[in-house]
Amino acid sequence: MHDPTVLKMAKTILNYSFKIKAGDFLFVECESVSQPLLAAVYEEAVKMGINVDYHVNQSAFEETFFQNASEEQVKFQNPLMIKRFEEITHLLTIWGTSNAKSLASIDPRKLQAYALAKRPWKEIFYRRLGEGTMEWCGTQFPTFAEAQEAGMSISDYQEFLFQACMVDREDPIAAWSELEERQQSLVDSLNKCDEFEIVAPDTHLTLRTGGRKWVNSSGHANFPSGEVFTSPVETSVSGKIRFSFPGIYMGREIEDIRLTFVDGKVVQAEAAKGQDLLQTLLETDEGASMVGEFAFGTNPGITRFTRNMLFDEKIGGTIHLALGEAFAESLGVNKSAIHWDMLCDMRSEGKVYADGRLIYENGAFLPSLHQ
């Protein structure tokens, strides 16, 4: 017997987030603690005539691997992963762990090498998403570890998560469809803009998006969602930005990040905590020091920082940049083994100008965007 809200979440993902039909090939990946959602998705998918396979991981296994693996093992390119990403039509990633800090003591250079080893199948993943031959959705199952990271009890965290996913409502699909329609008007207007100027405390950054595409993220690739994003022209990013919240990478925090860009590349990077990890990430490859994503968070139901970027980047009144891999669907071309989001709160003293006119102030879009 499935929890009714978890079952509603599974049905919403299969019937709204994905465009999936009988005969398609769905692959689900999760950690063992998130198996209640996997079980609900699996049963519903089989009933729909979908071909389903899955992989269940253990955070303890990841820790064991990184503590003991040789350099050759870390760099091993699993041919089964490459084959999987060539064949599946739909991928569901269910996040949720029993230990959010299992990799906190691992040498950043090992994590960097591992990320580079995954690049061949990551390239297939991003290419097929851009072609429209594969769909992906990433979602979160409520666990004690994530609740602790967010500073909440498990019951409060469950309530927060289910509200963010709108599965506490009678008709979640109708609610997500309404959000999708509202955000489309933003995307339509942003696609007419080219030059953006971002102004906030310790931040003055310019970038261009002409020739790129703004994307309406409304509960399909991410569940929950609530953002509009694009990939800026790589060489156009110039200026400085200070990120309001810690950057999180594989469970490790980098605090008070300040970046300076010249002609699209990071030329100076500072952090109050985690400087070594920050520098290691920037040196992952050529594209790691360039911006792959620029986005506005638009979900009014997500208001607090939880140390989980699935939710945090959707906080209404924030913007975020991602270093590394750009999105083919937004016509970005930057390539990297990483895609790492960092968040800037715009709800106090934040302004964004587009082509010289003020379109966004104190965390809200202005009517001038649509003029």
Short mmCIF file of C-alpha atoms in Angstrom, two decimals:
data_model
loop_
_atom_site.label_atom_id
_atom_site.label_comp_id
_atom_site.label_asym_id
_atom_site.label_seq_id
_atom_site.Cartn_x
_atom_site.Cartn_y
_atom_site.Cartn_z
CA MET A 1 0.00 0.00 0.00
CA HIS A 2 1.45 3.35 -1.08
CA ASP A 3 1.21 6.59 0.89
CA PRO A 4 -1.61 8.54 -0.86
CA THR A 5 0.49 11.70 -1.34
CA VAL A 6 3.49 9.75 -2.63
CA LEU A 7 1.18 7.94 -5.05
CA LYS A 8 -0.26 11.27 -6.22
CA MET A 9 3.31 12.51 -6.75
CA ALA A 10 4.13 9.44 -8.86
CA LYS A 11 1.00 9.88 -10.98
CA THR A 12 1.73 13.59 -11.50
CA ILE A 13 5.28 12.87 -12.69
CA LEU A 14 4.10 10.18 -15.12
CA ASN A 15 1.08 12.09 -16.43
CA TYR A 16 2.39 15.67 -16.37
CA SER A 17 6.18 15.90 -16.06
CA PHE A 18 6.75 13.28 -18.77
CA LYS A 19 5.15 12.88 -22.16
CA ILE A 20 5.25 9.10 -21.86
CA LYS A 21 3.20 6.33 -23.41
CA ALA A 22 2.92 2.55 -23.54
CA GLY A 23 6.01 0.97 -25.08
CA ASP A 24 8.42 3.72 -23.97
CA PHE A 25 11.49 2.81 -21.89
CA LEU A 26 11.65 4.49 -18.46
CA PHE A 27 14.74 4.17 -16.28
CA VAL A 28 14.50 5.22 -12.62
CA GLU A 29 17.53 5.85 -10.41
CA CYS A 30 17.45 6.51 -6.68
CA GLU A 31 19.02 5.71 -3.34
CA SER A 32 17.50 2.96 -1.18
CA VAL A 33 15.95 5.43 1.28
CA SER A 34 13.83 6.84 -1.59
CA GLN A 35 12.33 3.51 -2.61
CA PRO A 36 8.73 4.37 -1.56
CA LEU A 37 8.50 6.79 -4.50
CA LEU A 38 10.30 4.35 -6.80
CA ALA A 39 7.76 1.65 -5.89
CA ALA A 40 4.81 3.93 -6.63
CA VAL A 41 6.29 5.08 -9.95
CA TYR A 42 7.16 1.51 -10.94
CA GLU A 43 3.65 0.19 -10.29
CA GLU A 44 1.91 3.05 -12.09
CA ALA A 45 4.30 2.85 -15.06
CA VAL A 46 3.76 -0.89 -15.48
CA LYS A 47 -0.01 -0.35 -15.37
CA MET A 48 0.43 2.22 -18.19
CA GLY A 49 2.25 -0.31 -20.39
CA ILE A 50 5.64 1.37 -19.98
CA ASN A 51 8.85 -0.67 -19.98
CA VAL A 52 10.65 0.08 -16.69
CA ASP A 53 14.10 -0.58 -15.29
CA TYR A 54 15.75 0.90 -12.21
CA HIS A 55 18.96 1.24 -10.23
CA VAL A 56 19.04 1.61 -6.44
CA ASN A 57 22.23 3.07 -4.96
CA GLN A 58 23.59 3.35 -1.40
CA SER A 59 25.36 6.47 -0.09
CA ALA A 60 27.62 4.15 1.93
CA PHE A 61 28.77 2.50 -1.30
CA GLU A 62 29.72 5.89 -2.78
CA GLU A 63 31.73 6.73 0.32
CA THR A 64 33.46 3.33 0.20
CA PHE A 65 34.28 3.83 -3.47
CA PHE A 66 35.88 7.25 -3.09
CA GLN A 67 37.80 6.23 0.02
CA ASN A 68 39.33 3.15 -1.60
CA ALA A 69 39.28 3.51 -5.40
CA SER A 70 42.51 3.88 -7.32
CA GLU A 71 43.02 6.64 -9.87
CA GLU A 72 42.25 4.15 -12.65
CA GLN A 73 38.99 3.11 -10.98
CA VAL A 74 37.88 6.72 -10.48
CA LYS A 75 38.52 7.41 -14.17
CA PHE A 76 36.79 4.22 -15.36
CA GLN A 77 34.17 4.91 -18.04
CA ASN A 78 31.33 2.46 -17.53
CA PRO A 79 30.19 1.18 -20.96
CA LEU A 80 26.86 0.11 -19.48
CA MET A 81 26.09 3.74 -18.60
CA ILE A 82 26.84 4.84 -22.15
CA LYS A 83 24.59 2.10 -23.56
CA ARG A 84 21.83 2.99 -21.11
CA PHE A 85 21.79 6.63 -22.18
CA GLU A 86 21.72 5.64 -25.83
CA GLU A 87 18.64 3.42 -25.37
CA ILE A 88 16.26 4.83 -22.74
CA THR A 89 13.50 7.24 -23.74
CA HIS A 90 12.79 8.60 -20.24
CA LEU A 91 14.97 9.02 -17.15
CA LEU A 92 13.64 9.75 -13.66
CA THR A 93 16.20 10.70 -11.03
CA ILE A 94 14.82 10.54 -7.48
CA TRP A 95 17.10 12.39 -5.09
CA GLY A 96 17.04 11.56 -1.41
CA THR A 97 19.88 10.26 0.71
CA SER A 98 20.53 8.76 4.11
CA ASN A 99 23.68 10.88 4.53
CA ALA A 100 24.02 14.26 2.85
CA LYS A 101 27.65 14.56 4.04
CA SER A 102 28.93 11.14 2.94
CA LEU A 103 31.47 12.72 0.57
CA ALA A 104 32.41 15.71 2.73
CA SER A 105 35.94 14.45 3.45
CA ILE A 106 36.76 13.22 -0.06
CA ASP A 107 39.65 14.89 -1.91
CA PRO A 108 38.10 17.41 -4.37
CA ARG A 109 40.52 16.20 -7.05
CA LYS A 110 38.96 12.74 -6.88
CA LEU A 111 35.50 14.22 -7.33
CA GLN A 112 36.82 16.26 -10.25
CA ALA A 113 38.33 13.19 -11.93
CA TYR A 114 35.09 11.26 -11.42
CA ALA A 115 33.07 14.07 -13.00
CA LEU A 116 35.38 14.05 -16.02
CA ALA A 117 35.01 10.27 -16.36
CA LYS A 118 31.22 10.67 -16.60
CA ARG A 119 31.53 13.16 -19.45
CA PRO A 120 30.96 10.68 -22.36
CA TRP A 121 27.52 9.65 -21.15
CA LYS A 122 26.72 13.17 -19.95
CA GLU A 123 27.34 14.36 -23.51
CA ILE A 124 24.88 11.75 -24.80
CA PHE A 125 22.40 12.83 -22.12
CA TYR A 126 22.54 16.55 -23.02
CA ARG A 127 22.55 15.85 -26.76
CA ARG A 128 19.47 13.65 -26.61
CA LEU A 129 17.64 16.14 -24.40
CA GLY A 130 18.38 18.85 -26.96
CA GLU A 131 17.22 16.62 -29.81
CA GLY A 132 14.03 15.73 -27.97
CA THR A 133 14.74 11.99 -28.21
CA MET A 134 14.87 11.59 -24.43
CA GLU A 135 13.08 13.20 -21.49
CA TRP A 136 14.51 13.63 -18.00
CA CYS A 137 12.90 14.58 -14.71
CA GLY A 138 14.67 15.07 -11.40
CA THR A 139 12.64 15.04 -8.19
CA GLN A 140 13.15 14.75 -4.44
CA PHE A 141 11.87 12.25 -1.88
CA PRO A 142 11.70 13.56 1.71
CA THR A 143 14.35 11.96 3.93
CA PHE A 144 15.73 12.65 7.40
CA ALA A 145 19.09 13.71 5.94
CA GLU A 146 17.58 16.39 3.69
CA ALA A 147 15.29 17.56 6.50
CA GLN A 148 18.34 18.04 8.73
CA GLU A 149 20.15 19.93 5.96
CA ALA A 150 17.14 22.23 5.66
CA GLY A 151 16.90 22.71 9.44
CA MET A 152 13.44 21.14 9.61
CA SER A 153 11.74 18.21 11.28
CA ILE A 154 10.88 15.37 8.91
CA SER A 155 7.15 16.18 9.15
CA ASP A 156 7.75 19.86 8.36
CA TYR A 157 10.06 18.91 5.49
CA GLN A 158 7.49 16.52 4.03
CA GLU A 159 4.86 19.26 4.19
CA PHE A 160 7.27 21.74 2.55
CA LEU A 161 8.17 19.29 -0.23
CA PHE A 162 4.62 18.21 -1.01
CA GLN A 163 3.46 21.85 -1.07
CA ALA A 164 6.34 22.79 -3.38
CA CYS A 165 5.32 19.93 -5.68
CA MET A 166 1.65 20.99 -5.34
CA VAL A 167 0.67 17.37 -4.69
CA ASP A 168 -1.14 18.54 -1.57
CA ARG A 169 -3.76 20.02 -3.93
CA GLU A 170 -6.80 18.23 -5.27
CA ASP A 171 -5.60 18.53 -8.89
CA PRO A 172 -1.80 18.99 -9.08
CA ILE A 173 -1.76 18.75 -12.88
CA ALA A 174 -4.17 21.68 -13.20
CA ALA A 175 -2.06 23.72 -10.76
CA TRP A 176 1.14 23.04 -12.71
CA SER A 177 -0.58 23.83 -16.00
CA GLU A 178 -1.61 27.22 -14.62
CA LEU A 179 1.97 27.98 -13.51
CA GLU A 180 3.23 26.93 -16.94
CA GLU A 181 0.89 29.39 -18.62
CA ARG A 182 1.94 32.27 -16.33
CA GLN A 183 5.62 31.63 -16.92
CA GLN A 184 5.19 31.41 -20.68
CA SER A 185 4.36 35.12 -20.80
CA LEU A 186 7.69 35.84 -19.07
CA VAL A 187 9.56 33.64 -21.55
CA ASP A 188 7.86 35.27 -24.54
CA SER A 189 9.00 38.72 -23.37
CA LEU A 190 12.50 37.67 -22.27
CA ASN A 191 13.11 36.12 -25.68
CA LYS A 192 12.81 39.61 -27.16
CA CYS A 193 15.66 40.92 -24.96
CA ASP A 194 19.40 40.77 -25.54
CA GLU A 195 21.56 42.74 -23.10
CA PHE A 196 21.04 42.18 -19.36
CA GLU A 197 22.55 44.14 -16.48
CA ILE A 198 22.32 42.68 -12.96
CA VAL A 199 22.75 45.04 -10.01
CA ALA A 200 22.72 43.99 -6.33
CA PRO A 201 24.96 44.45 -3.27
CA ASP A 202 28.55 43.68 -4.37
CA THR A 203 27.17 42.72 -7.79
CA HIS A 204 27.32 44.41 -11.17
CA LEU A 205 27.23 41.91 -14.01
CA THR A 206 26.38 42.20 -17.70
CA LEU A 207 25.60 39.46 -20.21
CA ARG A 208 23.86 38.89 -23.52
CA THR A 209 21.27 36.32 -24.57
CA GLY A 210 20.62 37.31 -28.19
CA GLY A 211 20.36 34.21 -30.37
CA ARG A 212 19.68 32.03 -27.35
CA LYS A 213 16.32 30.72 -26.11
CA TRP A 214 14.61 31.28 -22.76
CA VAL A 215 13.01 28.09 -21.43
CA ASN A 216 9.87 27.73 -19.31
CA SER A 217 10.73 25.26 -16.53
CA SER A 218 7.33 24.37 -15.14
CA GLY A 219 7.47 20.94 -13.56
CA HIS A 220 8.72 18.79 -16.42
CA ALA A 221 12.53 18.46 -16.20
CA ASN A 222 12.47 19.38 -12.50
CA PHE A 223 9.67 18.46 -10.12
CA PRO A 224 9.01 20.79 -8.43
CA SER A 225 10.04 23.65 -10.64
CA GLY A 226 9.31 27.32 -11.12
CA GLU A 227 12.05 29.09 -13.05
CA VAL A 228 12.79 30.56 -16.45
CA PHE A 229 16.31 30.06 -17.75
CA THR A 230 18.64 30.46 -20.70
CA SER A 231 22.29 29.97 -21.61
CA PRO A 232 24.01 33.34 -22.16
CA VAL A 233 26.43 34.06 -24.97
CA GLU A 234 29.57 32.56 -23.47
CA THR A 235 31.99 35.44 -24.05
CA SER A 236 29.49 38.14 -23.07
CA VAL A 237 29.57 37.73 -19.28
CA SER A 238 31.55 40.53 -17.62
CA GLY A 239 31.66 42.12 -14.18
CA LYS A 240 31.35 40.81 -10.65
CA ILE A 241 28.77 38.92 -8.61
CA ARG A 242 28.45 37.94 -4.96
CA PHE A 243 26.24 34.94 -4.22
CA SER A 244 23.93 35.30 -1.23
CA PHE A 245 23.78 31.65 -0.23
CA PRO A 246 26.40 28.90 0.07
CA GLY A 247 27.21 26.95 -3.07
CA ILE A 248 26.65 23.22 -2.53
CA TYR A 249 28.67 20.63 -4.45
CA MET A 250 28.23 16.92 -3.64
CA GLY A 251 27.30 17.73 -0.05
CA ARG A 252 30.12 20.23 0.53
CA GLU A 253 29.47 23.93 1.13
CA ILE A 254 31.36 26.88 -0.30
CA GLU A 255 30.41 30.08 1.52
CA ASP A 256 30.28 33.73 0.42
CA ILE A 257 31.35 33.13 -3.18
CA ARG A 258 32.52 36.17 -5.17
CA LEU A 259 33.35 35.84 -8.85
CA THR A 260 34.77 38.31 -11.35
CA PHE A 261 34.28 37.70 -15.08
CA VAL A 262 36.10 39.15 -18.07
CA ASP A 263 34.96 38.21 -21.58
CA GLY A 264 32.99 35.27 -20.23
CA LYS A 265 35.63 33.63 -18.05
CA VAL A 266 36.15 33.71 -14.29
CA VAL A 267 39.37 35.64 -13.68
CA GLN A 268 39.04 35.95 -9.91
CA ALA A 269 37.26 33.68 -7.43
CA GLU A 270 37.02 34.11 -3.67
CA ALA A 271 35.17 32.25 -0.93
CA ALA A 272 35.06 32.71 2.83
CA LYS A 273 34.98 28.91 3.19
CA GLY A 274 35.84 26.22 0.66
CA GLN A 275 38.32 28.20 -1.45
CA ASP A 276 40.24 25.06 -2.44
CA LEU A 277 37.11 23.27 -3.65
CA LEU A 278 35.98 26.37 -5.53
CA GLN A 279 39.31 26.57 -7.34
CA THR A 280 39.27 22.86 -8.11
CA LEU A 281 35.81 23.11 -9.65
CA LEU A 282 36.85 26.06 -11.80
CA GLU A 283 39.80 24.05 -13.08
CA THR A 284 37.76 20.95 -13.97
CA ASP A 285 37.99 21.76 -17.68
CA GLU A 286 37.94 24.71 -20.08
CA GLY A 287 34.19 25.27 -19.79
CA ALA A 288 34.00 25.08 -15.99
CA SER A 289 34.97 28.74 -15.59
CA MET A 290 32.25 29.95 -17.97
CA VAL A 291 28.52 30.47 -17.41
CA GLY A 292 26.22 27.77 -18.78
CA GLU A 293 22.95 29.10 -17.33
CA PHE A 294 21.29 32.34 -16.25
CA ALA A 295 17.87 32.04 -14.60
CA PHE A 296 15.13 33.66 -12.53
CA GLY A 297 13.45 31.72 -9.71
CA THR A 298 9.68 32.17 -9.90
CA ASN A 299 8.04 29.72 -7.48
CA PRO A 300 6.19 31.81 -4.84
CA GLY A 301 5.64 28.72 -2.69
CA ILE A 302 9.38 28.21 -2.11
CA THR A 303 10.60 30.98 0.18
CA ARG A 304 13.42 29.52 2.29
CA PHE A 305 16.92 28.18 1.66
CA THR A 306 17.14 24.41 2.20
CA ARG A 307 20.65 23.56 0.93
CA ASN A 308 19.00 21.69 -1.94
CA MET A 309 19.28 23.43 -5.28
CA LEU A 310 16.24 21.63 -6.69
CA PHE A 311 14.21 23.90 -4.40
CA ASP A 312 16.58 26.79 -3.74
CA GLU A 313 17.06 27.84 -7.37
CA LYS A 314 13.26 28.13 -7.67
CA ILE A 315 12.90 30.57 -4.74
CA GLY A 316 10.76 33.44 -5.97
CA GLY A 317 12.80 36.65 -6.05
CA THR A 318 16.18 35.08 -6.77
CA ILE A 319 18.43 34.65 -9.77
CA HIS A 320 21.06 32.00 -10.29
CA LEU A 321 24.03 31.33 -12.51
CA ALA A 322 25.46 27.91 -13.27
CA LEU A 323 29.09 27.42 -14.15
CA GLY A 324 29.83 24.76 -16.74
CA GLU A 325 27.63 22.82 -19.13
CA ALA A 326 25.08 24.84 -21.09
CA PHE A 327 21.68 23.55 -22.17
CA ALA A 328 21.17 22.51 -25.79
CA GLU A 329 17.46 23.34 -25.44
CA SER A 330 18.39 26.99 -24.76
CA LEU A 331 20.87 26.87 -27.68
CA GLY A 332 23.88 27.10 -25.38
CA VAL A 333 27.21 25.73 -26.59
CA ASN A 334 29.48 25.71 -23.52
CA LYS A 335 30.75 22.22 -22.69
CA SER A 336 31.92 21.01 -19.29
CA ALA A 337 31.86 18.00 -17.00
CA ILE A 338 30.12 20.13 -14.35
CA HIS A 339 26.92 22.16 -14.15
CA TRP A 340 26.98 23.95 -10.81
CA ASP A 341 24.29 26.42 -9.70
CA MET A 342 24.85 29.38 -7.37
CA LEU A 343 22.10 31.58 -5.99
CA CYS A 344 21.76 35.35 -5.58
CA ASP A 345 18.90 36.86 -3.54
CA MET A 346 17.36 39.85 -5.35
CA ARG A 347 14.53 40.57 -2.89
CA SER A 348 16.39 43.46 -1.29
CA GLU A 349 18.13 46.07 -3.48
CA GLY A 350 18.22 43.80 -6.52
CA LYS A 351 17.63 45.16 -10.02
CA VAL A 352 17.82 43.71 -13.53
CA TYR A 353 17.87 45.83 -16.67
CA ALA A 354 17.16 44.48 -20.15
CA ASP A 355 18.27 46.53 -23.14
CA GLY A 356 18.53 49.56 -20.87
CA ARG A 357 15.11 49.40 -19.21
CA LEU A 358 14.41 48.26 -15.65
CA ILE A 359 12.41 44.99 -15.87
CA TYR A 360 12.94 43.44 -12.43
CA GLU A 361 13.25 45.01 -8.99
CA ASN A 362 13.36 43.64 -5.44
CA GLY A 363 12.61 40.12 -6.64
CA ALA A 364 9.67 40.87 -8.92
CA PHE A 365 9.21 41.38 -12.65
CA LEU A 366 7.87 44.79 -13.65
CA PRO A 367 5.24 45.58 -16.32
CA SER A 368 8.03 47.15 -18.38
CA LEU A 369 9.25 43.64 -19.29
CA HIS A 370 6.25 43.23 -21.57
CA GLN A 371 6.50 46.63 -23.25
#
